[in-house]
Short mmCIF file of N, CA and C and ligand atoms in Angstrom, two decimals:
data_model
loop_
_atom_site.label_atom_id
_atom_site.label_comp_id
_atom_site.label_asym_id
_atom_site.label_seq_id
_atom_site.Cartn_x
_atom_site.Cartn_y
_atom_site.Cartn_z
N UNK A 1 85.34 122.08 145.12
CA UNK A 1 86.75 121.98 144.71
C UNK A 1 86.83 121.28 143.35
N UNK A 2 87.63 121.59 142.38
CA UNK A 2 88.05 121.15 141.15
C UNK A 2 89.41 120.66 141.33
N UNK A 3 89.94 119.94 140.32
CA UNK A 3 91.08 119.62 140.47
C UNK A 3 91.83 119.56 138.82
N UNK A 4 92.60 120.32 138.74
CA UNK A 4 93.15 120.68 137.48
C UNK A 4 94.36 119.55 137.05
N UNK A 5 94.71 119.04 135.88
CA UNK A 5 96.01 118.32 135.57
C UNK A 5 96.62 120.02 135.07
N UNK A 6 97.67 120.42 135.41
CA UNK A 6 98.76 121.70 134.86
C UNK A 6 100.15 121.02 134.44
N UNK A 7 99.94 122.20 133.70
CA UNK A 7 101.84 121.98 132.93
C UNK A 7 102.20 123.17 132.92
N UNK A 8 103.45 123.12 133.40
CA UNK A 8 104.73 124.59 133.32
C UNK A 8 105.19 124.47 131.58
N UNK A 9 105.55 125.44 131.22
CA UNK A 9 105.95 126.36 129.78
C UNK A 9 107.29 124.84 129.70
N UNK A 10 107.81 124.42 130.74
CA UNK A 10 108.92 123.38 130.65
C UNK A 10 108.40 122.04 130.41
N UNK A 11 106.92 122.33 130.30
CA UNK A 11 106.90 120.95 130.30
C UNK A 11 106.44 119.52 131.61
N UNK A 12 106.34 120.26 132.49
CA UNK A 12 106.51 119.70 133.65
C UNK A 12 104.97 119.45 134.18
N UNK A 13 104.78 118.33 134.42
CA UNK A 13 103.22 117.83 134.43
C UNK A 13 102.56 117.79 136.21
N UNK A 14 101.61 118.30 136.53
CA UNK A 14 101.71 118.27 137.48
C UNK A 14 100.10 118.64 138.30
N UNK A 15 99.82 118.61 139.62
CA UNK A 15 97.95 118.55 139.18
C UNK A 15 97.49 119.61 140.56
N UNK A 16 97.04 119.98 141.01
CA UNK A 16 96.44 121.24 141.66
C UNK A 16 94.88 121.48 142.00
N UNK A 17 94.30 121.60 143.47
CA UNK A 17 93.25 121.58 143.46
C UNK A 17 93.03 123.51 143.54
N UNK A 18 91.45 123.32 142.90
CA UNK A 18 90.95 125.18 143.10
C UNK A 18 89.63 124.85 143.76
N UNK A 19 89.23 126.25 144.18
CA UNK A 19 87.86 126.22 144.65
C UNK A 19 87.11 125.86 143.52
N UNK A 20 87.61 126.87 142.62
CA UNK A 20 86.53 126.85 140.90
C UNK A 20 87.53 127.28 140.07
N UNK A 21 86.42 127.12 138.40
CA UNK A 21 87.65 127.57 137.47
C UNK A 21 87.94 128.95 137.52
N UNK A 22 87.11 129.90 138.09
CA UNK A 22 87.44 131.26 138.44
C UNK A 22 88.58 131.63 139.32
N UNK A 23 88.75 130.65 140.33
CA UNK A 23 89.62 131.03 141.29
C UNK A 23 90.97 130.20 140.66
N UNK A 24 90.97 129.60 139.41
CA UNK A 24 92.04 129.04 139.43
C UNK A 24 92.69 130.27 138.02
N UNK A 25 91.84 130.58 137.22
CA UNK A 25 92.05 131.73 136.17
C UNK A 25 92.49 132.69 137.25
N UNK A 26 92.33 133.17 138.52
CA UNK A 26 92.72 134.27 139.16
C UNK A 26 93.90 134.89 139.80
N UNK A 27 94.26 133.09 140.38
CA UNK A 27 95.22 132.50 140.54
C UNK A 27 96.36 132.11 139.85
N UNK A 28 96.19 131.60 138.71
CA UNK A 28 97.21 131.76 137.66
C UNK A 28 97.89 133.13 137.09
N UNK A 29 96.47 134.23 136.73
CA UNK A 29 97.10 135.38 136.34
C UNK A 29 97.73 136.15 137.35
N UNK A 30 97.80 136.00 138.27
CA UNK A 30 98.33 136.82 139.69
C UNK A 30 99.61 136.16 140.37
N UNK A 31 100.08 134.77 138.95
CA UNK A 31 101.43 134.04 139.27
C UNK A 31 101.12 133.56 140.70
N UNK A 32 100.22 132.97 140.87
CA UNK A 32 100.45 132.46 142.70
C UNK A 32 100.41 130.59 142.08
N UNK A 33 100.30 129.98 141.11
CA UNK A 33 100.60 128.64 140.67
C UNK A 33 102.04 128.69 140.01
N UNK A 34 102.41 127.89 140.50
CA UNK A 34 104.25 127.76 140.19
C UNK A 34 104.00 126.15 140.27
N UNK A 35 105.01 125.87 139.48
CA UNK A 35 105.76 124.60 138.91
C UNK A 35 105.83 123.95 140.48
N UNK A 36 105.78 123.03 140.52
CA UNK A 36 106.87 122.47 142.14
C UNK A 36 108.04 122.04 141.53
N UNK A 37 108.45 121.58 140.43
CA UNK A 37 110.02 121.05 139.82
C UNK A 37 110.55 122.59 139.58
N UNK A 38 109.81 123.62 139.06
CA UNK A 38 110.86 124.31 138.81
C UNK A 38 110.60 126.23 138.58
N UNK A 39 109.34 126.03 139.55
CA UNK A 39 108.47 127.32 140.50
C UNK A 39 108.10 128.40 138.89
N UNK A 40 108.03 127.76 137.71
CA UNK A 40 107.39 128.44 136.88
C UNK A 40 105.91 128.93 137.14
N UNK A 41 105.94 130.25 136.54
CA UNK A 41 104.26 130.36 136.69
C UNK A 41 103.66 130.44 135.87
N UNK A 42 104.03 130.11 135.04
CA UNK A 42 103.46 130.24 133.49
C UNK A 42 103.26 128.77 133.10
N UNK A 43 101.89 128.11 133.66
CA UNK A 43 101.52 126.62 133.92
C UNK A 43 99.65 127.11 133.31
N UNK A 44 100.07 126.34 132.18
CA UNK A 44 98.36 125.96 131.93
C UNK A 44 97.58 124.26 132.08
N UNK A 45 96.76 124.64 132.23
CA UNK A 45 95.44 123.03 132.16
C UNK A 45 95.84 122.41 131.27
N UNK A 46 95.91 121.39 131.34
CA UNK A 46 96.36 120.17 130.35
C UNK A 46 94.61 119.74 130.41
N UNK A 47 94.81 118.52 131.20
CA UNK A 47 93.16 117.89 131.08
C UNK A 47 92.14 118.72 132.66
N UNK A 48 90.97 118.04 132.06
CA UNK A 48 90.28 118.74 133.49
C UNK A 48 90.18 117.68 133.91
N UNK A 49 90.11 117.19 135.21
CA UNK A 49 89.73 116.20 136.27
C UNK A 49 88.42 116.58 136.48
N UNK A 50 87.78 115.74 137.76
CA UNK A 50 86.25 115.99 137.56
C UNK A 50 85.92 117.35 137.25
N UNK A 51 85.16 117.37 136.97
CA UNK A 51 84.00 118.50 135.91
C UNK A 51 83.45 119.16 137.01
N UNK A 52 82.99 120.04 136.72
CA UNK A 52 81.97 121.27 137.96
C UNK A 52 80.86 120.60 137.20
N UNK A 53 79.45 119.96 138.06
CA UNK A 53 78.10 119.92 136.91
C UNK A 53 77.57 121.11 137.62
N UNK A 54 76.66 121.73 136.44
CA UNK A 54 76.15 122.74 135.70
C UNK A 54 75.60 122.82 137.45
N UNK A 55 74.66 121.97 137.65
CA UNK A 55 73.55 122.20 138.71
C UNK A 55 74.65 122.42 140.01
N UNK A 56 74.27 123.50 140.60
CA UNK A 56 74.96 123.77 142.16
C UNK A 56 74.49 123.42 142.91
N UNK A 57 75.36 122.56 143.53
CA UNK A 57 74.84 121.50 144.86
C UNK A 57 75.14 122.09 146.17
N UNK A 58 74.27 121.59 147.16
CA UNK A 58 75.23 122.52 148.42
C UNK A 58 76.61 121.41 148.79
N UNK A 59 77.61 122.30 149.55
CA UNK A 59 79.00 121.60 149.82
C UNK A 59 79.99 121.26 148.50
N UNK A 60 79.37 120.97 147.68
CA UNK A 60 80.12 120.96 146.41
C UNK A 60 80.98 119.93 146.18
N UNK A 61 81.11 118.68 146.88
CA UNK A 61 82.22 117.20 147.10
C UNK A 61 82.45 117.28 145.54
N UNK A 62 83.63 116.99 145.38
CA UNK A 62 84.98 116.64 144.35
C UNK A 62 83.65 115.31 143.99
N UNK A 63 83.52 115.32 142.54
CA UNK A 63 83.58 114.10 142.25
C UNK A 63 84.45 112.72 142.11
N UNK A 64 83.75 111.25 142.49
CA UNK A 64 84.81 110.74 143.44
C UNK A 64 85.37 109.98 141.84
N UNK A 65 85.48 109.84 140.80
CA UNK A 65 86.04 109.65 139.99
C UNK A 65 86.17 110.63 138.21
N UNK A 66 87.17 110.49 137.85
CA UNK A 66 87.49 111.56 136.85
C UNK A 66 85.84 111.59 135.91
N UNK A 67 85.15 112.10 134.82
CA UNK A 67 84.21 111.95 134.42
C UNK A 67 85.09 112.01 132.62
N UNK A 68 84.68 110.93 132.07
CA UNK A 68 85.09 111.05 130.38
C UNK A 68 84.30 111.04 129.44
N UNK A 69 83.03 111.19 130.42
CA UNK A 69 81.56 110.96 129.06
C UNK A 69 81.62 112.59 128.29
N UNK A 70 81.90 112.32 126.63
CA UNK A 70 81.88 113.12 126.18
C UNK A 70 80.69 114.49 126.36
N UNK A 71 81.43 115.33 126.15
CA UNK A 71 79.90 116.88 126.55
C UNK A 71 79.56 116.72 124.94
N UNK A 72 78.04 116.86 124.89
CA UNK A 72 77.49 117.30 123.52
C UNK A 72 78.12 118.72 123.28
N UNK A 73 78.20 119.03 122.08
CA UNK A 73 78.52 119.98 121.59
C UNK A 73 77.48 120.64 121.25
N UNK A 74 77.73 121.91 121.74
CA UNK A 74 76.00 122.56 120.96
C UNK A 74 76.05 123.01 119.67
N UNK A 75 77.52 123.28 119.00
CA UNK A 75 77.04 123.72 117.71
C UNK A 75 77.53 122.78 116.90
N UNK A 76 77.78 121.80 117.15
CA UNK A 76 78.03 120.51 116.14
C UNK A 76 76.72 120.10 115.17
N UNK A 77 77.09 119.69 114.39
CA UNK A 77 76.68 119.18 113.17
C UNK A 77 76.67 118.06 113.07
N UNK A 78 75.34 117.22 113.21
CA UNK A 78 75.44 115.99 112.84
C UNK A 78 75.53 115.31 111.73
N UNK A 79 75.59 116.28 110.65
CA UNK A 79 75.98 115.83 109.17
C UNK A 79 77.48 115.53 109.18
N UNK A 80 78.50 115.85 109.83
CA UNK A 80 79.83 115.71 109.82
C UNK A 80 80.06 114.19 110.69
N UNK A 81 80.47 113.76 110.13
CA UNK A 81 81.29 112.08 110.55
C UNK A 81 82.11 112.55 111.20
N UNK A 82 82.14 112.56 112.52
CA UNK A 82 83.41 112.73 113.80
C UNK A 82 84.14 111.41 114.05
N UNK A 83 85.51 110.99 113.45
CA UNK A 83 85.93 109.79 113.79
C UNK A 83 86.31 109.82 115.51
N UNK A 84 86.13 110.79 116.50
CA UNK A 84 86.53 110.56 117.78
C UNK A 84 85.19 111.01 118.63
N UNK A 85 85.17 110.85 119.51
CA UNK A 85 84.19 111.22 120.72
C UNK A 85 84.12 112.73 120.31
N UNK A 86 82.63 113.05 120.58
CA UNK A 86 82.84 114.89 120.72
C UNK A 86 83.16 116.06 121.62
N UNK A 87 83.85 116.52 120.96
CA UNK A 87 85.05 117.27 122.21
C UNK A 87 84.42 118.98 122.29
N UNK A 88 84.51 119.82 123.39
CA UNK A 88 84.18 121.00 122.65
C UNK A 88 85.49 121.60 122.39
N UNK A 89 85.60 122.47 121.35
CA UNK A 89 86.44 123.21 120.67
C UNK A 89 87.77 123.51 122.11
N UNK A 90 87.50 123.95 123.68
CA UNK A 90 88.42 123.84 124.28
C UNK A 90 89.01 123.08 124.72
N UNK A 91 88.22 121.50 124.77
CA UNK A 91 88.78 120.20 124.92
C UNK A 91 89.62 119.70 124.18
N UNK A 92 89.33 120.28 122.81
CA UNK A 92 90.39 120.04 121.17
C UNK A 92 91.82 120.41 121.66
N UNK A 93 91.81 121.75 122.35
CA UNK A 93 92.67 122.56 122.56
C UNK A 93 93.43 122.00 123.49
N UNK A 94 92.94 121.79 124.88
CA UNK A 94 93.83 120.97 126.00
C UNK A 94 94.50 119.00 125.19
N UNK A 95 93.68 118.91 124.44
CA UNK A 95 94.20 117.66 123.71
C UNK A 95 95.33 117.92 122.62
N UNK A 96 95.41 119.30 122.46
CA UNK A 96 96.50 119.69 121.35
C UNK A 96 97.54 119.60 122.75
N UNK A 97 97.46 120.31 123.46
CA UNK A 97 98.29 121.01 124.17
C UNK A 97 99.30 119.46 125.03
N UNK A 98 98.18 118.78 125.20
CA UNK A 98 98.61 117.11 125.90
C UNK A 98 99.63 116.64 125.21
N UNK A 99 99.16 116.59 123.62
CA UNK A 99 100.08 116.00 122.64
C UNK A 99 101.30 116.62 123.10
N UNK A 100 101.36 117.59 122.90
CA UNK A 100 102.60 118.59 122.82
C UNK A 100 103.49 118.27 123.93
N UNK A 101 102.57 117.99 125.06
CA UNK A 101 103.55 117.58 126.43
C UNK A 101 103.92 116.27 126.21
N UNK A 102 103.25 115.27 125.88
CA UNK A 102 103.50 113.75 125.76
C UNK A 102 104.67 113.91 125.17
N UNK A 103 104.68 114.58 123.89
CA UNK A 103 105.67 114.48 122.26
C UNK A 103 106.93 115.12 123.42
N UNK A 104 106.71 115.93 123.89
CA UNK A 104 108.11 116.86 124.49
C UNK A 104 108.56 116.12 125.37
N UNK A 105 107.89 115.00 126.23
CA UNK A 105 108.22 114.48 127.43
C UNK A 105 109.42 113.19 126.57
N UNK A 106 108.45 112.66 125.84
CA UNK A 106 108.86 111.65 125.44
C UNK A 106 109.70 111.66 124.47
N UNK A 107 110.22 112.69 123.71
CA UNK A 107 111.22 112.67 123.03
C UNK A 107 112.47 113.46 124.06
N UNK A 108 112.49 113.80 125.18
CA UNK A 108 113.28 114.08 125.63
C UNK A 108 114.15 113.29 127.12
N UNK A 109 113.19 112.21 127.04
CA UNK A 109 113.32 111.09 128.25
C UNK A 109 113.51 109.61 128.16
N UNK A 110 113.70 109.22 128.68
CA UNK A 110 114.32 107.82 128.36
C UNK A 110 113.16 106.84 128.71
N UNK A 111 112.47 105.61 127.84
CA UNK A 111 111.92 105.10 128.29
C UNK A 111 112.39 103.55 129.07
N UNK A 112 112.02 103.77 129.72
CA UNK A 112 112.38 102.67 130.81
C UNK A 112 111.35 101.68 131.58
N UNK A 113 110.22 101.77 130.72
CA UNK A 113 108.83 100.52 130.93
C UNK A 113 108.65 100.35 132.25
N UNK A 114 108.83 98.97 132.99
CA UNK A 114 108.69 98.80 134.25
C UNK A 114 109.59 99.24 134.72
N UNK A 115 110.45 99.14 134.08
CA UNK A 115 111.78 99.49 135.61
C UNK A 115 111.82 100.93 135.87
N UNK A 116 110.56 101.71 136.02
CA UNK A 116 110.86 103.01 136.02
C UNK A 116 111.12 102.92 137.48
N UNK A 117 109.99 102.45 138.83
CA UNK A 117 110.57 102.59 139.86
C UNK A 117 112.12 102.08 140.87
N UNK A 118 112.97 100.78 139.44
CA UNK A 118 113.89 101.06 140.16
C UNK A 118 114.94 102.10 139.65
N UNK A 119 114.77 102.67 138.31
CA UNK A 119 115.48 103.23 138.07
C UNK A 119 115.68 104.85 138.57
N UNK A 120 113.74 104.85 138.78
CA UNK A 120 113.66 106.44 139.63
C UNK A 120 114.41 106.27 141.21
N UNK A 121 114.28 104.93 141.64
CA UNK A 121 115.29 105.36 143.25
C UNK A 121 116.87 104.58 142.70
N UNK A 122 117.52 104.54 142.07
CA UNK A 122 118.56 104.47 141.70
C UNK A 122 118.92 105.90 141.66
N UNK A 123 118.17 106.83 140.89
CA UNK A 123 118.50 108.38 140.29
C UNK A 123 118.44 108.98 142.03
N UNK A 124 117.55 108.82 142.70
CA UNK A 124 117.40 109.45 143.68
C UNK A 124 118.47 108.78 144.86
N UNK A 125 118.96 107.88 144.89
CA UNK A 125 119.57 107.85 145.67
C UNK A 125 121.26 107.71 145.62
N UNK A 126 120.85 108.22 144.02
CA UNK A 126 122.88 108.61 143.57
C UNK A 126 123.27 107.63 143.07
N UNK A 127 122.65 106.41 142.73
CA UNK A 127 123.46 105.15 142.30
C UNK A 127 124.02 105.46 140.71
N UNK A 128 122.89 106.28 139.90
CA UNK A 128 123.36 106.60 138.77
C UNK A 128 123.36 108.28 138.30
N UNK A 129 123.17 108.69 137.15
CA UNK A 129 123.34 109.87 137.04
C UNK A 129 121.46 110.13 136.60
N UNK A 130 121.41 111.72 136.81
CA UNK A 130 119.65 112.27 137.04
C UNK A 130 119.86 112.09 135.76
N UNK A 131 118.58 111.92 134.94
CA UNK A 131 117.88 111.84 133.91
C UNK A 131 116.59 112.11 133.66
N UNK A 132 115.66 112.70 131.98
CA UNK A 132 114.56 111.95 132.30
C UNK A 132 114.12 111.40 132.21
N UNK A 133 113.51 110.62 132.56
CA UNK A 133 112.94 109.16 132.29
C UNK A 133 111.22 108.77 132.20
N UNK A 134 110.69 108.02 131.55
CA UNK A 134 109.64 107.71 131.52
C UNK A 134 109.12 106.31 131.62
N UNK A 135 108.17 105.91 132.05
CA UNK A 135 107.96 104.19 131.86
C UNK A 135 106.56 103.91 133.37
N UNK A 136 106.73 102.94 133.44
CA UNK A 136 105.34 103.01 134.30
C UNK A 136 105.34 102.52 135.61
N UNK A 137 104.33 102.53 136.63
CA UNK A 137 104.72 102.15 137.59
C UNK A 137 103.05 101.75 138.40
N UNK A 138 102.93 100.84 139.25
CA UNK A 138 101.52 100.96 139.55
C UNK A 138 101.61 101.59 140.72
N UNK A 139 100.25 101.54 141.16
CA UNK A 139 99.66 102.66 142.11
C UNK A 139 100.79 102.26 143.10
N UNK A 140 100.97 100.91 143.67
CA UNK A 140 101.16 100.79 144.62
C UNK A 140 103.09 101.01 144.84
N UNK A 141 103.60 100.72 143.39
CA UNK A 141 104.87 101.45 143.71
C UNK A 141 104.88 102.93 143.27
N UNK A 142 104.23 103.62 143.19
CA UNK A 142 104.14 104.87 142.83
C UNK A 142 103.93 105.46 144.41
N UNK A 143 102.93 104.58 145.09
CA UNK A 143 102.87 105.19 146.18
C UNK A 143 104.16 105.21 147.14
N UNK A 144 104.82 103.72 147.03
CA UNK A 144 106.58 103.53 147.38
C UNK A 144 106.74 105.00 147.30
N UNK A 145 107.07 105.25 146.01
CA UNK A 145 108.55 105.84 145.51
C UNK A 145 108.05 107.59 146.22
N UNK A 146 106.75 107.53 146.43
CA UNK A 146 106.41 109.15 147.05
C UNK A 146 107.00 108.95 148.32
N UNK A 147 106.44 108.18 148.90
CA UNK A 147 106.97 107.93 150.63
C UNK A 147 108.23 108.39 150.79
N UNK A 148 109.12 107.60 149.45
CA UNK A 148 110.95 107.80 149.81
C UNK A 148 110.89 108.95 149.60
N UNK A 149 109.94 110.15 149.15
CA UNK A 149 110.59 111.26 148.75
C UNK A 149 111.14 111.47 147.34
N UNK A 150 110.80 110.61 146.55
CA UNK A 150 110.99 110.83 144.88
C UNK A 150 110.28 111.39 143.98
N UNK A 151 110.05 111.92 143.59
CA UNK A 151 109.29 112.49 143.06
C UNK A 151 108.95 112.48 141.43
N UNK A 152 108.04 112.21 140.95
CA UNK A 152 107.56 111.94 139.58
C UNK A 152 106.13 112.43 139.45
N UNK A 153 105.74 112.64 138.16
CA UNK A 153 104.68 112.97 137.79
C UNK A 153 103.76 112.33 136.74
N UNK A 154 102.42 112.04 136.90
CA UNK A 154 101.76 111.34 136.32
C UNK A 154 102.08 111.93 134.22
N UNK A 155 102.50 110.62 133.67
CA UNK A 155 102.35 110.94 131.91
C UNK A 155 101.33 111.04 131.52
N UNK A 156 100.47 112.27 131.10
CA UNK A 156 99.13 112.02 130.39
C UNK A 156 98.78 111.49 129.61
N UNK A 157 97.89 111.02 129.64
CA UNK A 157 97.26 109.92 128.53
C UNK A 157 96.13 110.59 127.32
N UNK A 158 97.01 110.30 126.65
CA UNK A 158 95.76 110.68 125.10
C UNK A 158 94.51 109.50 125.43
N UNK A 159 93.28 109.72 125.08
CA UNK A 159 92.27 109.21 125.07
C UNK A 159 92.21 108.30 123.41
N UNK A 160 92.76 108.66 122.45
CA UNK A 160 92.85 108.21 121.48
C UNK A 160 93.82 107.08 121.12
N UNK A 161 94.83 107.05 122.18
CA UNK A 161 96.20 106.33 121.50
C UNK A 161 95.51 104.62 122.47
N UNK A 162 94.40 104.62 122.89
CA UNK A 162 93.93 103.47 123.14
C UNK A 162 93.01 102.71 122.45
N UNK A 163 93.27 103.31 120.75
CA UNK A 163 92.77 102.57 120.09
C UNK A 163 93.96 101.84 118.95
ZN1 ZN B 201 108.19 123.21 135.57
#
């Protein structure tokens, strides 16, 4: 099993397990991945979660944490000064594509820092008006606010903006 981070054409961030990346390319083009906010099917990979390694193991267990050690690039050039980790050319691509969701999320949502979880069950339970909103929350009220039935989605994180 793999486990994909996806985004709907809206924007909408959201994460999905596959057998493989074949069955998830198969799956996508045959529209059977839809949005859960808003049943789009037109949802591509943002980041990859653990990695398939090369070597086939029997049973195949999910690796038990995300993997960020950069992949060598095979046709890189070590004469070129890379100011970031080396990415391959489709990793560039899902990191364009991240930006694009971050930039869209966040210019279209309200940031609200900690108080996201009271402001997300305020929204959910009618006290104020729906919005979107952004800001943070830890595991353990994140896990809260699922229980009540609220629903939010993890903000992706650029690997870069932690410098
Ligand atoms: Zn959506």
């Amino acid at each position: 099993m793999i486990r994909y981070a996806l985004a709907c054409d809206k924007g909408h961030a959201f994460e999905s397990w596959f057998q493989n990346s074949a069955a998830y390319d198969t799956q996508v083009k045959r529209g059977l991945v839809s949005c859960p906010m808003c049943d789009s099917t037109k949802v591509e990979k943002t980041i990859m979660a653990p990695r398939v390694s090369g070597a086939k193991k029997r049973g195949e267990a999910p690796a038990p944490q995300t993997s960020t050690e950069p992949l060598p690039l095979p046709g890189a050039t070590s004469e070129t000064p890379a100011p970031v980790a080396m990415v391959s050319p489709q990793e560039g691509e899902f990191r364009k594509k991240l930006k694009e969701l971050r930039d869209h999320l966040t210019k279209n949502a309200d940031y609200v820092g900690q108080k996201f979880p009271e402001e997300a069950r305020k929204m959910h339970y009618g006290e104020i008006e729906h919005r979107s909103i952004f800001g943070e929350a830890s595991p353990d009220q994140a896990k809260e606010l699922h229980e009540e039935g609220i629903e939010f989605h993890p903000l992706p994180v650029l690997p870069e903006e932690r410098n």
